[in-house]
Amino acid sequence: MARTSGPETRDRLIRAAEELFAAQGVHGAQLRDIVSRAGQANPSAVQYHFGSRAGLLDAVMAGRQARTESVLAPLLTAAPDETHALVGALVTAEASELRTDRGRRCLRISAQLSHESGVRARTPHPTLAGTGYWRLIERIADRLAADGLPEPLLLERLDLALTVVGAAMADRARQYLDGTEPLTGEGLFLADLVETTTALLRAAQPEQAHLPRKDPS
Amino acid sequence: MARTSGPETRDRLIRAAEELFAAQGVHGAQLRDIVSRAGQANPSAVQYHFGSRAGLLDAVMAGRQARTESVLAPLLTAAPDETHALVGALVTAEASELRTDRGRRCLRISAQLSHESGVRARTPHPTLAGTGYWRLIERIADRLAADGLPEPLLLERLDLALTVVGAAMADRARQYLDGTEPLTGEGLFLADLVETTTALLRAAQPEQAHLPRKDPS
């Protein structure tokens, strides 16, 4: 095998990680299998180039994020501060990753991480600080607060909404990667995901929200 | 180490699998680690007692299902054919698993399997055939169809609703297992999950649903 340059090795490792993290999970995939699939003989190639599994995962997600951010930027500028429009911008930006196998794999990976965004603590994961994605989340949060949703419910719902969008996109991506026939055309799928996610966020508050907490904790 | 009986070994393997499938994923956990945690010296103990990883996972889920089914049965009898009431029965039955560490681990496992229920094909996974859980899904489907939701959207939304409930329960279970302080009391959390899941299912149809499909497929 010909020797490869450092940047080329790095890119090969990232692409191999995308395949195995998507198929076997970000915790399940074995680093030695990623190294092997990247055509590297040195078993510590991940440590050398990325420091750790977490560093490799951050590198994978940085590439995915750069692509989505470029799609999201003009949508964020155009969208009014209205939940349906903001969710529409999110879904449209995420859907751009459905166009390539690489993006599809990344959608399958980021769905595994949707609870790590930092939404519940309203403090972005370090890789999300300063991004359009985080500004979008903040704008939805502000809109829901203005609509009268109390902060704890608002944060739990936002976390759930990101999980829903992530899971729906990852499942669609899996169908495309596997060659499974989807139940709906992509336009209808995306439009319905905007409707259902918006409805989830804007659902009526439960009656308990107006009562003191009953549980002893 | 004392020798153990076959049924005792089987139970130890199931409990070890619950811990590792919950923490490391149903595909990520190594069978040799499960065998070791169960205190078994024979590395092929899983093959001997369950045939395969899938057989072991089915055994884990059979126990979880038996517990939830007993809670669900009277709720199903009492619930009217109305989406909010049926979702309430689902959430209440699932929430019974939040009471024990064992149930919490099983909620973390079943969330990983929520797309394998068979809802999209309207054909239950073999382990769900004839269960109250599947009858509940069918009753929600019938209600949504009566409300005028076309079959493909209905099935995609039902699959998404099961994912939402599974992901929310698994996340709550993780917080309890980790000792993380939740944002909301459990009563409010469950009541809001019923509201948001019902709203997702009953969301307005996107305008595209009334148009011929535009995509070429």
CSV table of C-alpha atoms in Angstrom, one decimal:
chain,number,residue,atom,x,y,z
A,1,MET,CA,0.0,0.0,0.0
A,2,ALA,CA,1.3,3.5,-0.9
A,3,ARG,CA,2.1,5.8,2.0
A,4,THR,CA,-0.5,8.5,2.5
A,5,SER,CA,-0.1,12.1,3.7
A,6,GLY,CA,-1.3,13.2,7.2
A,7,PRO,CA,-4.3,15.1,5.9
A,8,GLU,CA,-5.3,12.3,3.6
A,9,THR,CA,-5.0,9.7,6.4
A,10,ARG,CA,-7.1,12.0,8.6
A,11,ASP,CA,-9.8,12.2,5.9
A,12,ARG,CA,-9.8,8.5,5.4
A,13,LEU,CA,-10.3,7.9,9.1
A,14,ILE,CA,-13.2,10.4,9.2
A,15,ARG,CA,-14.9,8.6,6.3
A,16,ALA,CA,-14.4,5.2,7.8
A,17,ALA,CA,-15.7,6.5,11.1
A,18,GLU,CA,-18.8,7.9,9.4
A,19,GLU,CA,-19.6,4.5,8.0
A,20,LEU,CA,-19.1,2.5,11.2
A,21,PHE,CA,-20.5,5.1,13.7
A,22,ALA,CA,-23.6,5.2,11.5
A,23,ALA,CA,-24.0,1.4,11.2
A,24,GLN,CA,-22.8,0.2,14.6
A,25,GLY,CA,-23.3,3.2,16.8
A,26,VAL,CA,-20.9,5.9,18.2
A,27,HIS,CA,-20.2,3.7,21.2
A,28,GLY,CA,-20.5,0.3,19.6
A,29,ALA,CA,-18.1,0.7,16.6
A,30,GLN,CA,-14.6,-0.6,17.4
A,31,LEU,CA,-11.7,1.8,16.7
A,32,ARG,CA,-9.6,-1.0,15.3
A,33,ASP,CA,-12.3,-1.6,12.7
A,34,ILE,CA,-12.3,2.1,11.8
A,35,VAL,CA,-8.5,2.1,11.4
A,36,SER,CA,-8.6,-1.1,9.4
A,37,ARG,CA,-11.3,0.2,7.1
A,38,ALA,CA,-9.3,3.4,6.6
A,39,GLY,CA,-6.5,1.2,5.3
A,40,GLN,CA,-4.2,2.1,8.1
A,41,ALA,CA,-1.7,-0.4,9.5
A,42,ASN,CA,-1.0,1.5,12.7
A,43,PRO,CA,-3.6,0.6,15.4
A,44,SER,CA,-3.1,3.9,17.2
A,45,ALA,CA,-3.9,6.1,14.2
A,46,VAL,CA,-7.0,7.4,15.8
A,47,GLN,CA,-5.1,8.4,18.9
A,48,TYR,CA,-2.4,10.0,16.8
A,49,HIS,CA,-4.7,12.1,14.6
A,50,PHE,CA,-7.7,12.8,16.9
A,51,GLY,CA,-6.6,12.0,20.5
A,52,SER,CA,-9.5,9.7,21.2
A,53,ARG,CA,-12.9,8.3,20.0
A,54,ALA,CA,-14.5,11.6,21.2
A,55,GLY,CA,-12.0,13.6,19.1
A,56,LEU,CA,-12.8,11.5,16.0
A,57,LEU,CA,-16.5,11.9,16.6
A,58,ASP,CA,-16.1,15.7,17.0
A,59,ALA,CA,-14.2,15.8,13.6
A,60,VAL,CA,-17.0,13.8,11.9
A,61,MET,CA,-19.6,16.2,13.3
A,62,ALA,CA,-17.6,19.3,12.4
A,63,GLY,CA,-17.8,18.4,8.7
A,64,ARG,CA,-21.5,17.7,9.0
A,65,GLN,CA,-22.1,20.9,10.8
A,66,ALA,CA,-20.2,23.0,8.3
A,67,ARG,CA,-22.4,21.7,5.5
A,68,THR,CA,-25.7,22.3,7.4
A,69,GLU,CA,-24.7,25.7,8.7
A,70,SER,CA,-24.2,27.0,5.2
A,71,VAL,CA,-27.7,25.9,4.2
A,72,LEU,CA,-29.2,27.2,7.5
A,73,ALA,CA,-27.7,30.8,7.4
A,74,PRO,CA,-30.0,32.3,4.7
A,75,LEU,CA,-33.0,30.4,6.0
A,76,LEU,CA,-32.4,31.9,9.5
A,77,THR,CA,-32.2,35.4,8.1
A,78,ALA,CA,-35.5,35.0,6.2
A,79,ALA,CA,-37.5,33.2,8.9
A,80,PRO,CA,-39.9,35.3,11.0
A,81,ASP,CA,-40.0,34.6,14.8
A,82,GLU,CA,-42.7,32.1,14.5
A,83,THR,CA,-42.5,28.5,15.6
A,84,HIS,CA,-43.7,26.9,12.3
A,85,ALA,CA,-41.3,29.0,10.2
A,86,LEU,CA,-38.3,28.3,12.5
A,87,VAL,CA,-39.0,24.5,12.6
A,88,GLY,CA,-39.3,24.7,8.8
A,89,ALA,CA,-35.8,26.2,8.6
A,90,LEU,CA,-34.4,23.5,10.8
A,91,VAL,CA,-36.0,20.7,8.8
A,92,THR,CA,-35.0,22.2,5.5
A,93,ALA,CA,-31.4,22.5,6.6
A,94,GLU,CA,-31.2,19.0,8.0
A,95,ALA,CA,-32.8,17.6,4.9
A,96,SER,CA,-29.9,18.9,2.8
A,97,GLU,CA,-27.9,16.0,4.4
A,98,LEU,CA,-30.3,13.5,2.8
A,99,ARG,CA,-28.8,14.2,-0.6
A,100,THR,CA,-25.6,12.3,-0.2
A,101,ASP,CA,-24.6,8.9,1.3
A,102,ARG,CA,-22.1,10.8,3.5
A,103,GLY,CA,-24.9,13.1,4.8
A,104,ARG,CA,-27.2,10.2,5.4
A,105,ARG,CA,-24.6,8.5,7.5
A,106,CYS,CA,-24.0,11.7,9.4
A,107,LEU,CA,-27.8,12.0,10.1
A,108,ARG,CA,-27.7,8.5,11.5
A,109,ILE,CA,-24.8,9.6,13.8
A,110,SER,CA,-26.2,12.9,15.0
A,111,ALA,CA,-29.5,11.3,16.0
A,112,GLN,CA,-27.5,9.3,18.5
A,113,LEU,CA,-26.3,12.6,20.0
A,114,SER,CA,-29.5,14.6,20.1
A,115,HIS,CA,-29.8,14.6,23.9
A,116,GLU,CA,-26.3,16.1,24.2
A,117,SER,CA,-27.1,19.4,22.6
A,118,GLY,CA,-27.2,21.2,25.9
A,119,VAL,CA,-30.8,22.4,25.4
A,120,ARG,CA,-32.0,21.3,28.8
A,121,ALA,CA,-29.3,23.4,30.5
A,122,ARG,CA,-29.7,26.2,27.9
A,123,THR,CA,-25.9,25.9,27.5
A,124,PRO,CA,-24.7,24.8,24.1
A,125,HIS,CA,-22.4,21.8,23.7
A,126,PRO,CA,-19.0,23.3,22.9
A,127,THR,CA,-19.2,22.4,19.3
A,128,LEU,CA,-22.6,24.2,19.0
A,129,ALA,CA,-21.6,27.5,20.7
A,130,GLY,CA,-22.0,30.4,18.3
A,131,THR,CA,-23.6,28.4,15.5
A,132,GLY,CA,-26.7,29.2,13.5
A,133,TYR,CA,-28.2,25.9,14.8
A,134,TRP,CA,-27.9,27.2,18.4
A,135,ARG,CA,-29.4,30.6,17.5
A,136,LEU,CA,-32.3,28.8,15.9
A,137,ILE,CA,-32.9,26.9,19.1
A,138,GLU,CA,-32.8,30.1,21.1
A,139,ARG,CA,-35.3,31.8,18.8
A,140,ILE,CA,-37.7,28.9,19.1
A,141,ALA,CA,-37.3,29.0,22.9
A,142,ASP,CA,-38.0,32.7,23.0
A,143,ARG,CA,-41.1,32.3,20.9
A,144,LEU,CA,-42.4,29.5,23.2
A,145,ALA,CA,-41.7,31.6,26.2
A,146,ALA,CA,-43.6,34.5,24.7
A,147,ASP,CA,-46.5,32.2,24.1
A,148,GLY,CA,-46.6,31.5,27.9
A,149,LEU,CA,-44.9,28.1,28.1
A,150,PRO,CA,-43.0,27.8,31.5
A,151,GLU,CA,-39.3,27.3,31.2
A,152,PRO,CA,-39.0,23.7,32.4
A,153,LEU,CA,-41.7,22.5,30.0
A,154,LEU,CA,-40.2,24.6,27.2
A,155,LEU,CA,-36.8,23.1,27.6
A,156,GLU,CA,-38.1,19.5,27.8
A,157,ARG,CA,-40.2,20.0,24.7
A,158,LEU,CA,-37.4,21.6,22.8
A,159,ASP,CA,-35.1,18.6,23.7
A,160,LEU,CA,-37.9,16.3,22.5
A,161,ALA,CA,-38.5,18.2,19.3
A,162,LEU,CA,-34.8,17.9,18.4
A,163,THR,CA,-35.0,14.2,19.2
A,164,VAL,CA,-38.1,13.9,16.9
A,165,VAL,CA,-36.5,15.7,14.0
A,166,GLY,CA,-33.2,13.8,14.5
A,167,ALA,CA,-34.9,10.4,14.7
A,168,ALA,CA,-37.2,11.0,11.7
A,169,MET,CA,-34.3,12.2,9.6
A,170,ALA,CA,-32.1,9.3,10.7
A,171,ASP,CA,-34.8,6.8,9.8
A,172,ARG,CA,-35.3,8.3,6.4
A,173,ALA,CA,-31.6,8.3,5.9
A,174,ARG,CA,-31.5,4.6,6.8
A,175,GLN,CA,-34.3,3.8,4.3
A,176,TYR,CA,-32.3,5.6,1.6
A,177,LEU,CA,-29.1,3.8,2.5
A,178,ASP,CA,-30.8,0.4,2.7
A,179,GLY,CA,-32.9,0.9,-0.4
A,180,THR,CA,-36.1,0.5,1.5
A,181,GLU,CA,-39.2,2.1,-0.1
A,182,PRO,CA,-40.5,4.9,2.1
A,183,LEU,CA,-44.2,5.2,2.8
A,184,THR,CA,-44.3,8.8,1.6
A,185,GLY,CA,-42.5,11.0,-1.0
A,186,GLU,CA,-39.8,13.2,0.5
A,187,GLY,CA,-41.7,16.5,0.1
A,188,LEU,CA,-44.7,15.1,2.0
A,189,PHE,CA,-42.4,13.5,4.7
A,190,LEU,CA,-40.6,16.9,5.3
A,191,ALA,CA,-43.8,18.9,5.3
A,192,ASP,CA,-45.5,16.5,7.8
A,193,LEU,CA,-42.4,16.6,10.0
A,194,VAL,CA,-42.7,20.4,10.2
A,195,GLU,CA,-46.4,20.1,11.1
A,196,THR,CA,-45.9,17.4,13.7
A,197,THR,CA,-42.9,18.9,15.4
A,198,THR,CA,-44.6,22.3,15.5
A,199,ALA,CA,-47.7,20.8,17.0
A,200,LEU,CA,-45.6,19.0,19.6
A,201,LEU,CA,-44.0,22.3,20.6
A,202,ARG,CA,-47.2,24.2,20.6
A,203,ALA,CA,-49.4,21.6,22.4
A,204,ALA,CA,-51.7,22.8,25.2
A,205,GLN,CA,-50.1,22.8,28.6
A,206,PRO,CA,-51.3,19.9,30.8
A,207,GLU,CA,-53.6,20.9,33.6
A,208,GLN,CA,-51.0,19.8,36.2
A,209,ALA,CA,-48.8,22.7,35.0
A,210,HIS,CA,-51.1,25.0,36.8
A,211,LEU,CA,-51.1,23.0,40.1
A,212,PRO,CA,-48.4,22.7,42.7
A,213,ARG,CA,-46.2,19.6,42.2
A,214,LYS,CA,-47.7,16.6,43.9
A,215,ASP,CA,-44.7,14.3,44.0
A,216,PRO,CA,-42.7,14.4,47.2
A,217,SER,CA,-39.3,15.1,45.6
B,1,MET,CA,-17.6,-20.1,42.6
B,2,ALA,CA,-20.6,-22.4,43.4
B,3,ARG,CA,-22.3,-24.1,40.4
B,4,THR,CA,-25.6,-22.6,39.5
B,5,SER,CA,-28.8,-24.2,38.1
B,6,GLY,CA,-29.8,-23.7,34.5
B,7,PRO,CA,-32.7,-21.4,35.3
B,8,GLU,CA,-30.6,-19.4,37.7
B,9,THR,CA,-27.8,-19.0,35.1
B,10,ARG,CA,-30.4,-17.9,32.6
B,11,ASP,CA,-31.8,-15.2,34.9
B,12,ARG,CA,-28.3,-14.0,35.7
B,13,LEU,CA,-27.5,-13.7,32.0
B,14,ILE,CA,-30.7,-11.7,31.5
B,15,ARG,CA,-30.0,-9.3,34.3
B,16,ALA,CA,-26.4,-8.8,33.1
B,17,ALA,CA,-27.7,-8.2,29.6
B,18,GLU,CA,-30.2,-5.6,30.9
B,19,GLU,CA,-27.3,-3.7,32.5
B,20,LEU,CA,-25.0,-3.8,29.5
B,21,PHE,CA,-27.6,-3.4,26.7
B,22,ALA,CA,-28.9,-0.3,28.5
B,23,ALA,CA,-25.5,1.2,29.1
B,24,GLN,CA,-23.7,0.3,25.9
B,25,GLY,CA,-26.4,-0.4,23.4
B,26,VAL,CA,-28.0,-3.6,22.1
B,27,HIS,CA,-25.5,-3.9,19.3
B,28,GLY,CA,-22.5,-2.3,21.2
B,29,ALA,CA,-22.4,-4.5,24.3
B,30,GLN,CA,-20.0,-7.4,24.0
B,31,LEU,CA,-21.5,-10.9,24.8
B,32,ARG,CA,-18.3,-11.9,26.6
B,33,ASP,CA,-18.8,-8.9,29.0
B,34,ILE,CA,-22.4,-10.0,29.6
B,35,VAL,CA,-21.2,-13.6,30.3
B,36,SER,CA,-18.5,-12.3,32.6
B,37,ARG,CA,-20.8,-10.0,34.5
B,38,ALA,CA,-23.2,-12.9,35.0
B,39,GLY,CA,-20.4,-14.8,36.7
B,40,GLN,CA,-20.2,-17.5,34.1
B,41,ALA,CA,-16.9,-19.1,33.1
B,42,ASN,CA,-18.1,-20.6,29.9
B,43,PRO,CA,-17.8,-18.1,27.1
B,44,SER,CA,-20.6,-19.7,25.0
B,45,ALA,CA,-23.2,-19.5,27.8
B,46,VAL,CA,-25.3,-17.0,25.7
B,47,GLN,CA,-25.4,-19.4,22.8
B,48,TYR,CA,-26.2,-22.3,25.0
B,49,HIS,CA,-29.1,-20.7,26.8
B,50,PHE,CA,-30.5,-18.2,24.2
B,51,GLY,CA,-29.1,-19.3,20.8
B,52,SER,CA,-27.8,-15.8,20.0
B,53,ARG,CA,-27.6,-12.1,20.9
B,54,ALA,CA,-31.1,-11.7,19.4
B,55,GLY,CA,-32.4,-14.6,21.5
B,56,LEU,CA,-31.0,-13.0,24.6
B,57,LEU,CA,-32.5,-9.6,23.7
B,58,ASP,CA,-35.9,-11.3,23.1
B,59,ALA,CA,-35.7,-12.8,26.6
B,60,VAL,CA,-34.9,-9.4,28.1
B,61,MET,CA,-37.8,-7.8,26.3
B,62,ALA,CA,-40.2,-10.7,27.1
B,63,GLY,CA,-39.8,-9.9,30.9
B,64,ARG,CA,-40.3,-6.2,30.3
B,65,GLN,CA,-43.3,-6.8,28.2
B,66,ALA,CA,-45.0,-9.2,30.7
B,67,ARG,CA,-44.7,-6.4,33.3
B,68,THR,CA,-46.1,-3.7,31.1
B,69,GLU,CA,-48.9,-5.8,29.7
B,70,SER,CA,-50.3,-6.4,33.1
B,71,VAL,CA,-50.5,-2.7,33.7
B,72,LEU,CA,-51.9,-2.0,30.3
B,73,ALA,CA,-54.7,-4.5,30.3
B,74,PRO,CA,-57.2,-2.7,32.6
B,75,LEU,CA,-56.2,0.7,31.1
B,76,LEU,CA,-57.1,-0.6,27.6
B,77,THR,CA,-60.5,-1.8,28.8
B,78,ALA,CA,-61.3,1.5,30.4
B,79,ALA,CA,-60.0,3.9,27.6
B,80,PRO,CA,-62.5,5.2,25.1
B,81,ASP,CA,-61.5,5.2,21.4
B,82,GLU,CA,-60.0,8.7,21.6
B,83,THR,CA,-56.4,9.6,20.8
B,84,HIS,CA,-55.7,11.5,24.0
B,85,ALA,CA,-57.1,8.7,26.2
B,86,LEU,CA,-55.3,5.9,24.3
B,87,VAL,CA,-51.9,7.8,24.4
B,88,GLY,CA,-52.6,8.3,28.1
B,89,ALA,CA,-52.9,4.5,28.6
B,90,LEU,CA,-49.6,4.0,26.7
B,91,VAL,CA,-47.7,6.5,28.7
B,92,THR,CA,-49.1,5.3,32.1
B,93,ALA,CA,-48.2,1.6,31.3
B,94,GLU,CA,-44.7,2.6,30.1
B,95,ALA,CA,-44.2,4.8,33.2
B,96,SER,CA,-44.7,1.8,35.5
B,97,GLU,CA,-41.2,0.7,34.4
B,98,LEU,CA,-39.7,3.9,35.8
B,99,ARG,CA,-40.3,2.5,39.4
B,100,THR,CA,-37.4,0.0,39.4
B,101,ASP,CA,-33.8,0.1,38.2
B,102,ARG,CA,-34.6,-3.0,36.2
B,103,GLY,CA,-37.5,-1.3,34.5
B,104,ARG,CA,-35.4,1.8,33.9
B,105,ARG,CA,-32.7,-0.2,32.1
B,106,CYS,CA,-35.4,-1.9,30.0
B,107,LEU,CA,-36.8,1.5,29.0
B,108,ARG,CA,-33.3,2.4,27.8
B,109,ILE,CA,-33.2,-0.8,25.8
B,110,SER,CA,-36.7,-0.7,24.2
B,111,ALA,CA,-36.1,2.9,23.0
B,112,GLN,CA,-33.3,1.5,20.8
B,113,LEU,CA,-35.9,-0.9,19.2
B,114,SER,CA,-38.8,1.5,18.7
B,115,HIS,CA,-38.5,1.5,14.9
B,116,GLU,CA,-38.7,-2.3,14.9
B,117,SER,CA,-42.3,-2.5,16.1
B,118,GLY,CA,-43.6,-3.2,12.7
B,119,VAL,CA,-46.0,-0.2,12.7
B,120,ARG,CA,-45.0,1.0,9.3
B,121,ALA,CA,-45.9,-2.3,7.7
B,122,ARG,CA,-48.9,-2.7,10.0
B,123,THR,CA,-47.5,-6.1,10.8
B,124,PRO,CA,-46.4,-6.6,14.4
B,125,HIS,CA,-42.9,-7.8,15.3
B,126,PRO,CA,-43.4,-11.5,16.3
B,127,THR,CA,-42.9,-10.6,20.0
B,128,LEU,CA,-45.8,-8.0,19.8
B,129,ALA,CA,-48.3,-10.2,18.0
B,130,GLY,CA,-51.5,-10.6,20.1
B,131,THR,CA,-50.3,-8.2,22.8
B,132,GLY,CA,-52.3,-5.4,24.4
B,133,TYR,CA,-49.6,-3.0,23.2
B,134,TRP,CA,-50.3,-3.9,19.6
B,135,ARG,CA,-54.1,-3.7,20.1
B,136,LEU,CA,-53.5,-0.2,21.5
B,137,ILE,CA,-51.5,0.8,18.4
B,138,GLU,CA,-54.3,-0.5,16.2
B,139,ARG,CA,-56.9,1.4,18.1
B,140,ILE,CA,-54.9,4.7,17.7
B,141,ALA,CA,-54.5,3.9,14.0
B,142,ASP,CA,-58.2,3.4,13.6
B,143,ARG,CA,-59.0,6.6,15.4
B,144,LEU,CA,-56.6,8.6,13.2
B,145,ALA,CA,-58.0,7.0,10.1
B,146,ALA,CA,-61.6,7.9,11.2
B,147,ASP,CA,-60.3,11.5,11.6
B,148,GLY,CA,-59.3,11.5,8.0
B,149,LEU,CA,-55.5,11.0,8.1
B,150,PRO,CA,-54.3,9.1,5.0
B,151,GLU,CA,-52.7,5.7,5.7
B,152,PRO,CA,-49.1,6.6,4.8
B,153,LEU,CA,-49.0,9.7,7.0
B,154,LEU,CA,-50.9,7.8,9.8
B,155,LEU,CA,-48.3,5.1,9.9
B,156,GLU,CA,-45.3,7.4,9.8
B,157,ARG,CA,-46.8,9.5,12.6
B,158,LEU,CA,-47.6,6.4,14.7
B,159,ASP,CA,-44.0,5.2,14.3
B,160,LEU,CA,-42.8,8.7,15.3
B,161,ALA,CA,-45.1,8.9,18.3
B,162,LEU,CA,-43.8,5.5,19.6
B,163,THR,CA,-40.3,6.9,19.1
B,164,VAL,CA,-41.1,10.0,21.0
B,165,VAL,CA,-42.6,8.1,24.0
B,166,GLY,CA,-39.7,5.7,23.9
B,167,ALA,CA,-37.1,8.4,23.8
B,168,ALA,CA,-38.7,10.5,26.5
B,169,MET,CA,-39.1,7.6,28.8
B,170,ALA,CA,-35.5,6.3,28.2
B,171,ASP,CA,-34.2,9.8,28.9
B,172,ARG,CA,-36.1,10.1,32.1
B,173,ALA,CA,-34.9,6.6,33.1
B,174,ARG,CA,-31.3,7.6,32.4
B,175,GLN,CA,-31.7,10.7,34.6
B,176,TYR,CA,-33.0,8.4,37.5
B,177,LEU,CA,-30.2,5.9,37.0
B,178,ASP,CA,-27.5,8.6,36.8
B,179,GLY,CA,-29.0,10.7,39.7
B,180,THR,CA,-29.5,13.7,37.4
B,181,GLU,CA,-32.1,16.2,38.7
B,182,PRO,CA,-35.0,16.3,36.1
B,183,LEU,CA,-36.3,19.7,35.0
B,184,THR,CA,-39.9,18.7,36.0
B,185,GLY,CA,-41.7,16.5,38.5
B,186,GLU,CA,-42.7,13.1,37.2
B,187,GLY,CA,-46.5,13.9,37.2
B,188,LEU,CA,-46.0,17.0,35.0
B,189,PHE,CA,-43.5,15.2,32.8
B,190,LEU,CA,-45.9,12.4,32.0
B,191,ALA,CA,-48.9,14.7,31.6
B,192,ASP,CA,-46.9,16.8,29.1
B,193,LEU,CA,-45.7,13.7,27.2
B,194,VAL,CA,-49.4,12.8,26.7
B,195,GLU,CA,-50.2,16.3,25.5
B,196,THR,CA,-47.2,16.6,23.1
B,197,THR,CA,-47.6,13.1,21.7
B,198,THR,CA,-51.3,13.6,21.1
B,199,ALA,CA,-50.7,16.9,19.4
B,200,LEU,CA,-48.1,15.3,17.2
B,201,LEU,CA,-50.5,12.6,16.1
B,202,ARG,CA,-53.4,15.0,15.6
B,203,ALA,CA,-51.4,17.8,13.8
B,204,ALA,CA,-53.0,19.4,10.8
B,205,GLN,CA,-52.1,17.7,7.5
B,206,PRO,CA,-49.5,19.5,5.4
B,207,GLU,CA,-50.9,21.2,2.3
B,208,GLN,CA,-48.9,18.8,0.1
B,209,ALA,CA,-51.0,15.9,1.3
B,210,HIS,CA,-53.8,17.2,-0.9
B,211,LEU,CA,-51.6,17.5,-4.0
B,212,PRO,CA,-50.3,14.8,-6.3
B,213,ARG,CA,-46.7,13.8,-5.4
B,214,LYS,CA,-44.2,16.0,-7.1
B,215,ASP,CA,-41.1,13.9,-6.7
B,216,PRO,CA,-40.3,11.6,-9.7
B,217,SER,CA,-40.2,8.3,-7.7
